[in-house]
XYZ file of C-alpha atoms in Angstrom:
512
model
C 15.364 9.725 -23.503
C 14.256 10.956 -27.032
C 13.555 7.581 -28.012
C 11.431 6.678 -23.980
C 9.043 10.169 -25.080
C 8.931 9.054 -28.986
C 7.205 5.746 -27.446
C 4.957 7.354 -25.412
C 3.940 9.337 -27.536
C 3.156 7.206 -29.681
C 1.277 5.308 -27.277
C -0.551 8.501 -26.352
C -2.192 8.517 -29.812
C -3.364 4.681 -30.000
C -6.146 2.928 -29.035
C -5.129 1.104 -25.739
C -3.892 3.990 -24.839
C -7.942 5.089 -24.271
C -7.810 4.033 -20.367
C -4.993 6.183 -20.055
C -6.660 9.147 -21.354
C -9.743 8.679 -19.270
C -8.181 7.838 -16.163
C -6.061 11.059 -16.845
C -9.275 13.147 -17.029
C -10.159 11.905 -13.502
C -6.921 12.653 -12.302
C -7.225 16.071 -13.410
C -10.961 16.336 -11.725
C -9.628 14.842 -8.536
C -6.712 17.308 -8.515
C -9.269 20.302 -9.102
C -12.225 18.740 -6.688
C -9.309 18.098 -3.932
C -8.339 21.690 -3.666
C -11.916 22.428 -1.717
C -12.800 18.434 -0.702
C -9.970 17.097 0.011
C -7.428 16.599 3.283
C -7.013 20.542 3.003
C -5.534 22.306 5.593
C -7.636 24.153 8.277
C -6.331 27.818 7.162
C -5.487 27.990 3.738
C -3.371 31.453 2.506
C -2.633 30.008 -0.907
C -6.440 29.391 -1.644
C -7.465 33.062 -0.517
C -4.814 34.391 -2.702
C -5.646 32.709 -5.340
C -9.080 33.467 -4.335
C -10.330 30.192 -4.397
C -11.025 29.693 -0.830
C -14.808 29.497 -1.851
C -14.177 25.862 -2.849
C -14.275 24.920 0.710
C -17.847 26.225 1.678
C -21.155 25.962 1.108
C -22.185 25.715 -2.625
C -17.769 26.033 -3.584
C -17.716 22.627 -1.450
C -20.253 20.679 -3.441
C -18.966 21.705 -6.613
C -15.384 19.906 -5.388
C -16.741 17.098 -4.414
C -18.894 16.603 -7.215
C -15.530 17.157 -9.169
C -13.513 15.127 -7.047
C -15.566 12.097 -6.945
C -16.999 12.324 -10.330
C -12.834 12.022 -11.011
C -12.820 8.972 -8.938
C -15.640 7.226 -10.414
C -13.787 8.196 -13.738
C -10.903 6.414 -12.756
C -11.921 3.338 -11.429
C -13.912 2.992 -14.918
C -10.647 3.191 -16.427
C -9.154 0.873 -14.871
C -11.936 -1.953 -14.822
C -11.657 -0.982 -18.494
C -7.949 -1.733 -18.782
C -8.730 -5.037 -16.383
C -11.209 -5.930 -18.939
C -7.701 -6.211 -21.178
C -6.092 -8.224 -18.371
C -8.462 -10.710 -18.363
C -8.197 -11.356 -22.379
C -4.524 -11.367 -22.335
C -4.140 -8.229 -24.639
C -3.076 -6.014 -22.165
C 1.141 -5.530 -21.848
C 3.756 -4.625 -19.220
C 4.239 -1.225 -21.333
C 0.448 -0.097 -21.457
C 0.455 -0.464 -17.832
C 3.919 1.615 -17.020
C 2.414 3.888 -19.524
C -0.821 4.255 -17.968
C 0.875 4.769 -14.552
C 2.331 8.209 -15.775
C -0.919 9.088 -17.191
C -2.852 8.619 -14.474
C -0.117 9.661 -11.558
C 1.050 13.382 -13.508
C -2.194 15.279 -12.367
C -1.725 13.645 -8.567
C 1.597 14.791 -8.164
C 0.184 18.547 -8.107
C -3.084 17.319 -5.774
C -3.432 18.804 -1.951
C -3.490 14.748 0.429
C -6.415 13.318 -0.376
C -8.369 10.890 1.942
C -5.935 11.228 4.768
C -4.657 13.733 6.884
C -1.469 11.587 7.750
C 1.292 13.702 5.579
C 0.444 16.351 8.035
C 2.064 13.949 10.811
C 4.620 12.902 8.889
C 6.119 16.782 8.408
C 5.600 17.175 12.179
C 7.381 14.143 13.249
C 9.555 15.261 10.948
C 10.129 18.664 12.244
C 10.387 17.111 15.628
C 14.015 15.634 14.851
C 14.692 18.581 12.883
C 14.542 20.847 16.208
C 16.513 18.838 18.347
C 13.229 16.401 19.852
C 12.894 12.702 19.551
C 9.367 11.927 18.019
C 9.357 8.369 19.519
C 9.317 10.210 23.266
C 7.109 13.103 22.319
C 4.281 13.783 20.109
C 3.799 16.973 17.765
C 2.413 18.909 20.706
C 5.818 19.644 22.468
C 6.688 21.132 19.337
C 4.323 24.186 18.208
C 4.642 25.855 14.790
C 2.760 26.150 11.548
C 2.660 22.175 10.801
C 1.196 21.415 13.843
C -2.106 22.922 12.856
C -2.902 20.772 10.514
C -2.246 17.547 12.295
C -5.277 15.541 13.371
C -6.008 16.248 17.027
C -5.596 11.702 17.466
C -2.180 12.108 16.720
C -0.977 15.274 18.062
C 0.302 13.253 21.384
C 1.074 10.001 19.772
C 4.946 9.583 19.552
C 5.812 8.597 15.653
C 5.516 4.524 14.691
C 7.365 4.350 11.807
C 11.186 3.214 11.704
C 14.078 5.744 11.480
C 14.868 5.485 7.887
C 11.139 7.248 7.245
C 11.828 9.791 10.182
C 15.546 10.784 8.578
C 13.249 11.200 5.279
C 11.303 13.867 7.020
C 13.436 15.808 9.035
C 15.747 16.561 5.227
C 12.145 17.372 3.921
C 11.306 19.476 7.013
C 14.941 21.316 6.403
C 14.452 21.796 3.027
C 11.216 24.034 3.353
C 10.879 24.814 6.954
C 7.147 24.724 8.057
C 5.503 25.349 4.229
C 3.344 22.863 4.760
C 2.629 23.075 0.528
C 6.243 22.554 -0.238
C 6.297 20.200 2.096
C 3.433 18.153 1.035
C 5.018 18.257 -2.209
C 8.262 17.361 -1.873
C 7.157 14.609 0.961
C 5.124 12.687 -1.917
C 8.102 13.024 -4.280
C 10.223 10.969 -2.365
C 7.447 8.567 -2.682
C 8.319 8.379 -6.088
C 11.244 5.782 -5.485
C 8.988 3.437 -3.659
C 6.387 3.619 -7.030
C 9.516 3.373 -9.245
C 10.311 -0.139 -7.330
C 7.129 -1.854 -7.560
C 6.702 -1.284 -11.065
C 10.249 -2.472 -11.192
C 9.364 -5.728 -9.193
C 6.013 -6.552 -9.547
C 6.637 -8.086 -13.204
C 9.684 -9.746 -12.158
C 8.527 -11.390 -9.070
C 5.368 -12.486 -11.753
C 7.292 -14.107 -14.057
C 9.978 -15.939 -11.450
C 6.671 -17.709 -10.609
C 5.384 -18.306 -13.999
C 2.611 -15.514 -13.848
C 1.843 -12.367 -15.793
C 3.723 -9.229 -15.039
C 1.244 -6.877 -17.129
C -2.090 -8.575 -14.694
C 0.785 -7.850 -11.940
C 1.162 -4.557 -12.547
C -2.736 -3.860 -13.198
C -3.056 -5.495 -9.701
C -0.512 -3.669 -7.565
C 0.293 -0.754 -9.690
C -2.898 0.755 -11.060
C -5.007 0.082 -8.264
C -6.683 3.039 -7.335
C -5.820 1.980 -3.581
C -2.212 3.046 -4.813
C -3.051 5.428 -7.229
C -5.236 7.648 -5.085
C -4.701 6.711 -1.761
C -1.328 5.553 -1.364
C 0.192 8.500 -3.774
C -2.765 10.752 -3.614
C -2.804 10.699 -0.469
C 1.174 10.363 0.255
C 1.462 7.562 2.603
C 4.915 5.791 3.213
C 3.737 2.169 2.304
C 4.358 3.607 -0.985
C 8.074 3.365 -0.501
C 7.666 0.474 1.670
C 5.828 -1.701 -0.103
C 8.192 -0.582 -3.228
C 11.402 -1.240 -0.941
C 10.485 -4.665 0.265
C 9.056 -6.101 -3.444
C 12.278 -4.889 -4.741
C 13.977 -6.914 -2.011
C 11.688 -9.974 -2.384
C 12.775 -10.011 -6.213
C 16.458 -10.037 -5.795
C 16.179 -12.400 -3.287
C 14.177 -14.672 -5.799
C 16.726 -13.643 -8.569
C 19.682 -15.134 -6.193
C 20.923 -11.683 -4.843
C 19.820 -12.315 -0.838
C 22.121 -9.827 0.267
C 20.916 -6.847 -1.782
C 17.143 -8.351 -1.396
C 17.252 -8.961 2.457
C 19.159 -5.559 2.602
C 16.399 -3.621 1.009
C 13.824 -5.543 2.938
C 15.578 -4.622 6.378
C 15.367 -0.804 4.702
C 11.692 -1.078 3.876
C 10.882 -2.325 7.796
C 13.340 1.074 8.721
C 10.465 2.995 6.678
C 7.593 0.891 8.532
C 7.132 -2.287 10.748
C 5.326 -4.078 8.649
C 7.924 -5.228 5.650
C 9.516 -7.358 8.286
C 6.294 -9.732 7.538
C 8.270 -10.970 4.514
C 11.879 -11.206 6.118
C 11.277 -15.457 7.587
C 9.880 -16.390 4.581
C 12.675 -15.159 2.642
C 14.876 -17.002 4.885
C 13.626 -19.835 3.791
C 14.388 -18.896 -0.164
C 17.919 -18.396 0.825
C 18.801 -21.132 2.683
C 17.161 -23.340 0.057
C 19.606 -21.724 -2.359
C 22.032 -22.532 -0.411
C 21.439 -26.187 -0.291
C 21.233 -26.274 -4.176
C 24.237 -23.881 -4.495
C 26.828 -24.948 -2.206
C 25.431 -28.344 -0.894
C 24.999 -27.306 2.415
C 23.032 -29.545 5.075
C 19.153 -28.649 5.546
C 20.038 -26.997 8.993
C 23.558 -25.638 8.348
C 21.694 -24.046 5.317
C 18.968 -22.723 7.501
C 21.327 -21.540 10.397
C 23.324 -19.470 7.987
C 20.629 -17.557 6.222
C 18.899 -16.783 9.491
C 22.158 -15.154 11.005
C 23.403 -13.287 8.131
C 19.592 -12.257 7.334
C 19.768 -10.963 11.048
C 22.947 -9.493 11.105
C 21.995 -7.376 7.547
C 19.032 -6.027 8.984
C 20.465 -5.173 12.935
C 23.370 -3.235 10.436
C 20.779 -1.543 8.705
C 19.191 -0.321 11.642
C 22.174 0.788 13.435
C 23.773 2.476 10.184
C 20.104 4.356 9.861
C 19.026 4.907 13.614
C 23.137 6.250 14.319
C 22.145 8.796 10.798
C 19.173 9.585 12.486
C 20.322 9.839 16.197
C 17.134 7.690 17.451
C 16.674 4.557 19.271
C 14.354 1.630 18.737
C 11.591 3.629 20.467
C 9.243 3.493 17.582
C 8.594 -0.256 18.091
C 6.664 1.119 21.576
C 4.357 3.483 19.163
C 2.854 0.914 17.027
C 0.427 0.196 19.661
C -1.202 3.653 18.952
C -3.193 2.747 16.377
C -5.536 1.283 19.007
C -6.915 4.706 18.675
C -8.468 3.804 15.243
C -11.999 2.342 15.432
C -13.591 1.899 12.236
C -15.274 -1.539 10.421
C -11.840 -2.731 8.592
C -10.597 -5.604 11.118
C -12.423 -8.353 12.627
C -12.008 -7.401 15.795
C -13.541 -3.951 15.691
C -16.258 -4.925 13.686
C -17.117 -7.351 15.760
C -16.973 -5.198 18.986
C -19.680 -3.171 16.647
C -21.858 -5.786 15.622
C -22.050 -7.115 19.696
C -22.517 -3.523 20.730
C -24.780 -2.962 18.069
C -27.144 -6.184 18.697
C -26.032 -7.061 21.859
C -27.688 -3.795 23.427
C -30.825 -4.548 22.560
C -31.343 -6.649 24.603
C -28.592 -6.675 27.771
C -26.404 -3.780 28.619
C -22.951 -3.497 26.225
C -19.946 -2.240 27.587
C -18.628 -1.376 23.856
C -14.912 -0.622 24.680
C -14.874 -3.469 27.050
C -15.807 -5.742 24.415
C -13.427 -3.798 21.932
C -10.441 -4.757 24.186
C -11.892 -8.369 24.645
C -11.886 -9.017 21.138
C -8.611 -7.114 20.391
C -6.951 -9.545 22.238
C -8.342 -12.246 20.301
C -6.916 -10.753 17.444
C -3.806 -10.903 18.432
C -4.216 -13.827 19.852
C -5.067 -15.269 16.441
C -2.085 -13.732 14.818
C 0.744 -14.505 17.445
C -0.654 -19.057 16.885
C -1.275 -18.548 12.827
C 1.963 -16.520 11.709
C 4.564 -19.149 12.728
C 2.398 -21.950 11.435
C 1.938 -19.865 8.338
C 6.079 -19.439 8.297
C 6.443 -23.018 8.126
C 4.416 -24.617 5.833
C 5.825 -22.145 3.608
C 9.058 -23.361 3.536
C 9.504 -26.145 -0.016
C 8.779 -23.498 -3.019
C 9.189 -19.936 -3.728
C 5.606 -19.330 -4.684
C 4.798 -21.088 -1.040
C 7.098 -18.447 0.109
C 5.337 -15.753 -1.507
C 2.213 -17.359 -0.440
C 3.058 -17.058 3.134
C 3.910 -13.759 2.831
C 0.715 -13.064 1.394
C -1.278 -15.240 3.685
C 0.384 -13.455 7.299
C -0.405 -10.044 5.964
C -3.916 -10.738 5.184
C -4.281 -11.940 8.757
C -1.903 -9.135 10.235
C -4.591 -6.511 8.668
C -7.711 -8.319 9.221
C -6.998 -8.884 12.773
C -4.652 -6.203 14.264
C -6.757 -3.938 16.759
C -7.125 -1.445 13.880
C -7.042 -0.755 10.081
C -6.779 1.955 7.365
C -7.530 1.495 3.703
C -3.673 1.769 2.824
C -3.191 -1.492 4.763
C -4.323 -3.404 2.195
C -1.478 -2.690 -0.045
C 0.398 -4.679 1.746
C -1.107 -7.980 0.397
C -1.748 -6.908 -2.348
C 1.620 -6.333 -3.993
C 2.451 -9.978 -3.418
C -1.005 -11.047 -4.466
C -0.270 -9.420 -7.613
C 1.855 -12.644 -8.454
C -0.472 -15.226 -7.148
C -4.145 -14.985 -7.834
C -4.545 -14.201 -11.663
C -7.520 -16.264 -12.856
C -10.655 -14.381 -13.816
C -12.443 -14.433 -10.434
C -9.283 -13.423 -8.186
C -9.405 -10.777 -10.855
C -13.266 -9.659 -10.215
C -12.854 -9.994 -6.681
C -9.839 -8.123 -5.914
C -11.592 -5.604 -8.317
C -14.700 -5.128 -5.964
C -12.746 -5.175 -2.677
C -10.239 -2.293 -3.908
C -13.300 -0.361 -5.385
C -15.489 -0.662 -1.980
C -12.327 0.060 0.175
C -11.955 2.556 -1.876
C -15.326 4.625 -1.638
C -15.885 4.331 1.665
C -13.124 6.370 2.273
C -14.229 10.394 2.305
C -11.875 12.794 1.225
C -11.272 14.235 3.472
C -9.688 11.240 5.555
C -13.004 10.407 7.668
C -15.002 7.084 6.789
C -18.601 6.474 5.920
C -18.941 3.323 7.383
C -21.455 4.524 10.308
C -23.896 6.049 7.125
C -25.961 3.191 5.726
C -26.190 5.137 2.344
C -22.282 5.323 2.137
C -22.189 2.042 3.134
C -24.552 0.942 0.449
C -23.511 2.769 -2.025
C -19.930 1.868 -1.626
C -21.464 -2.508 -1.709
C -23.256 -1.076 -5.338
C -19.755 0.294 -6.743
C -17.888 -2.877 -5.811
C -20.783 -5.222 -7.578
C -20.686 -3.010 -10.410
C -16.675 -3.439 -10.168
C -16.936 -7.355 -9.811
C -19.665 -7.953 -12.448
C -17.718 -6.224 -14.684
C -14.852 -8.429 -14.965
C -16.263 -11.425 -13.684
C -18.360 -11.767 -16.588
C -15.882 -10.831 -19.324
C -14.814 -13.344 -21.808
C -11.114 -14.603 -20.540
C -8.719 -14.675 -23.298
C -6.256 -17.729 -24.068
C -5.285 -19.929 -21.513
C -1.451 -19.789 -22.528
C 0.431 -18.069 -20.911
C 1.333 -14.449 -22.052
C 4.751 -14.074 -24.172
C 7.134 -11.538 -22.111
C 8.327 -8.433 -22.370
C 11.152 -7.919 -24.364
C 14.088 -8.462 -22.907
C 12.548 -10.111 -19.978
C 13.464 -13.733 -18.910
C 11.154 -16.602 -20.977
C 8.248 -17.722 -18.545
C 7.936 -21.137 -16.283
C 7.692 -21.840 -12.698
C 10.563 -21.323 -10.574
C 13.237 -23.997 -10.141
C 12.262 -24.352 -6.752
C 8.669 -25.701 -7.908
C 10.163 -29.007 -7.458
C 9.277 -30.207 -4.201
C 11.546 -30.603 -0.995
C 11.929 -34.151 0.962
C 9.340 -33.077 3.950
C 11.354 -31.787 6.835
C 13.270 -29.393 5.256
């Protein structure tokens, strides 16, 4: 341990470590501005006694969000600075697990920002805790002090999200009772794990594939999408997205039991993991082929029923632990709710209703529900096409997984900015070059500022909407146009594996 702080330390005091010390400084701003601009609660005791409550009014709530977003514009400089180091190859695994602390210390002590959805999560929570089930009843059936806070959208919506996240907050929810501070607190420590994971697999997952694992890390790690929003603003794809890398990297690594086991555990925290689950299937029963000489079906008939057996055990053990059903799976439908610009089919409802009406008559939500079926429509014919074209290579598996999940959120009735984590951990590995760089760059930083902090959107104000576009082609231009280092490949860590494509890179006989 002595040794772990000597190293930081030192880093601390050197040069690269100059991101880190900026990006800490916005932290530290966006902690302060979020205690009057961010996802505070309505009624506030803990600001009056502190007698801050002045932070949320009048001239107290421009001062925050000048503070708040002049912290945000300090840390996305930071990082496009440190990306500037990714894209000449002098940036390393260390800097950016090093950086991560920096930046992530001040956040830890931060009120939600940019979402209201911790709020939920303690009342679903508290739900289970007093004898309810949230998949058959919303927060309302259940008044006390958390319930306040929870947006009035999803005060009636029964919880979406598996039972492994649920059993997480009903301990939280025993632990400190209806504090909603405590709880807030304690709910985005046990986000931690999740963080822990992808820093864990992001470089290993990299590497398997012949990548880098410190651009990995900058990609999926340092991203102010996970930075601020995910942990900022505690959301459980944080230990999602953490649970099912981990599980796509010791499947990779040969360990499919452990790998598909954590996967099945990340889609008991929410749906979506279980994106990743077929294509995995196809990395194990390739393995097996090479491994144990099994026939091309014989190899694919035993990974699918012992990847469905792990994950129907992992659902019983966790849904018997926290004495639900498989009601949830009915609740992912209420995000039809949502309407905002960030899927296809909603903002193209807008653009018809918006055009459209001058000159004939719109029904908008008729048109909403038209297109929303195309949507799903599109995903239900391209996921299993996806699924299969995927199956010769491991980095064709991770580019499947990438590939469905980029379709999931850009056509599902309804988005959030924390959807896009999903790609993007398994992006991380795949799309390195100096423009994937610059343009995953300018998406994260527009996603990112259209957001308000206070978990609404500014995509119906042209001057968010513009000034978000600016940010993002400040955010592109900036790395697009610096000077890419050597084309070699990076040397590892130490003590990581040496680097080279996968030994599945070798093509499969077509058909298999």
């Amino acid at each position: 341990m002595a040794q772990h702080f000597s190293r930081l330390t030192s880093f601390a005091r050197s040069p690269q470590a100059r991101p880190a010390r900026l990006g800490f400084v916005g932290a530290v701003l966006i902690t302060a501005g979020g205690l009057g601009a961010g996802s505070t609660r309505l009624h506030d005791p803990l600001l009056e006694s502190l007698h801050l409550s002045w932070l949320r009014f009048g001239h107290g709530l421009v001062l925050s969000s000048i503070l708040l977003w002049g912290g945000v514009a300090l840390m996305l400089a930071a990082w496009l600075w440190l990306g500037r180091q990714v894209v000449n190859r002098t940036a390393t695994e260390y800097t950016m697990v090093a950086t991560t602390a920096f930046w992530l210390a001040p956040l830890l002590l931060s009120v939600p920002l940019f979402s209201r959805d911790t709020y939920s999560y303690l009342a679903q929570g508290a739900l289970l805790r007093d004898g309810l089930d949230p998949y058959a009843v919303g927060p309302v059936d259940n008044p006390n002090l958390l319930l306040d806070n929870v947006s009035p959208i999803w005060t009636t919506t029964t919880a979406p999200y598996g039972p492994g996240f649920i059993l997480i907050s009903k301990f939280v929810t025993m632990l400190v009772g209806d504090d909603v501070v405590a709880g807030t607190m304690l709910l985005r420590l046990c986000m931690l794990p999740g963080l822990a994971l992808l820093i864990w697999a992001a470089p290993r997952v990299a590497r398997h594939i012949g990548a880098d694992g410190a651009t990995a890390l900058w990609i999926c790690v340092l991203n102010p999408l996970v930075i601020i929003h995910l942990m900022g603003g505690v959301h459980n794809e944080m230990l999602m997205v953490g649970l099912m890398m981990a599980g796509i990297a010791l499947t990779l690594n040969g360990r499919h039991v452990w790998g598909v086991s954590l996967i099945a555990v990340a889609v008991a925290v929410k749906a979506t993991a279980g994106l990743a689950l077929p294509f995995m299937v196809w990395v194990w029963a390739r393995n097996l082929r090479r491994g144990r000489g099994f026939s091309p079906v014989k190899a694919f008939m035993t990974a699918t029923a012992a990847s469905a057996l792990i994950l129907c055990a992992v659902f019983a053990v966790l849904s018997f632990a926290a004495g639900v059903g498989l009601g949830w799976l009915t609740a992912l439908a209420g995000s039809v709710k949502i309407i905002n610009w960030l899927t296809l089919p909603t903002a193209a409802a807008n653009l018809i209703n918006a055009f459209g009406g001058l000159f004939l008559p719109v029904n908008f939500y008729a048109v909403l529900d038209v297109a929303r079926i195309i949507g799903i429509a599109v995903i239900a014919v391209s996921l299993p096409f996806v699924w299969w074209r995927s199956r010769h290579t491991d980095r064709e598996a991770l580019t499947g997984i990438a590939v469905v999940m980029v379709i999931v959120v850009l056509f599902v009735p309804a988005a959030l900015p924390w959807y896009y984590t999903w790609p993007l951990a398994v992006v991380a590995a795949l799309t390195q070059s100096r423009r994937s760089i610059a343009v995953i760059a300018g998406l994260s930083t527009w996603i990112t500022v259209i957001w308000k902090p206070d978990g609404a959107h500014g995509m119906y104000s042209w001057a968010h909407v513009l000034l978000a576009v600016a940010c993002a082609a400040v955010a592109w231009y900036s790395l697009y146009k610096a000077r890419p280092g050597a084309v070699n490949t990076p040397s590892p860590e130490p003590g990581a594996p040496p680097h080279g494509p996968d030994a599945s890179e070798e093509r499969q006989p077509a058909g298999h």
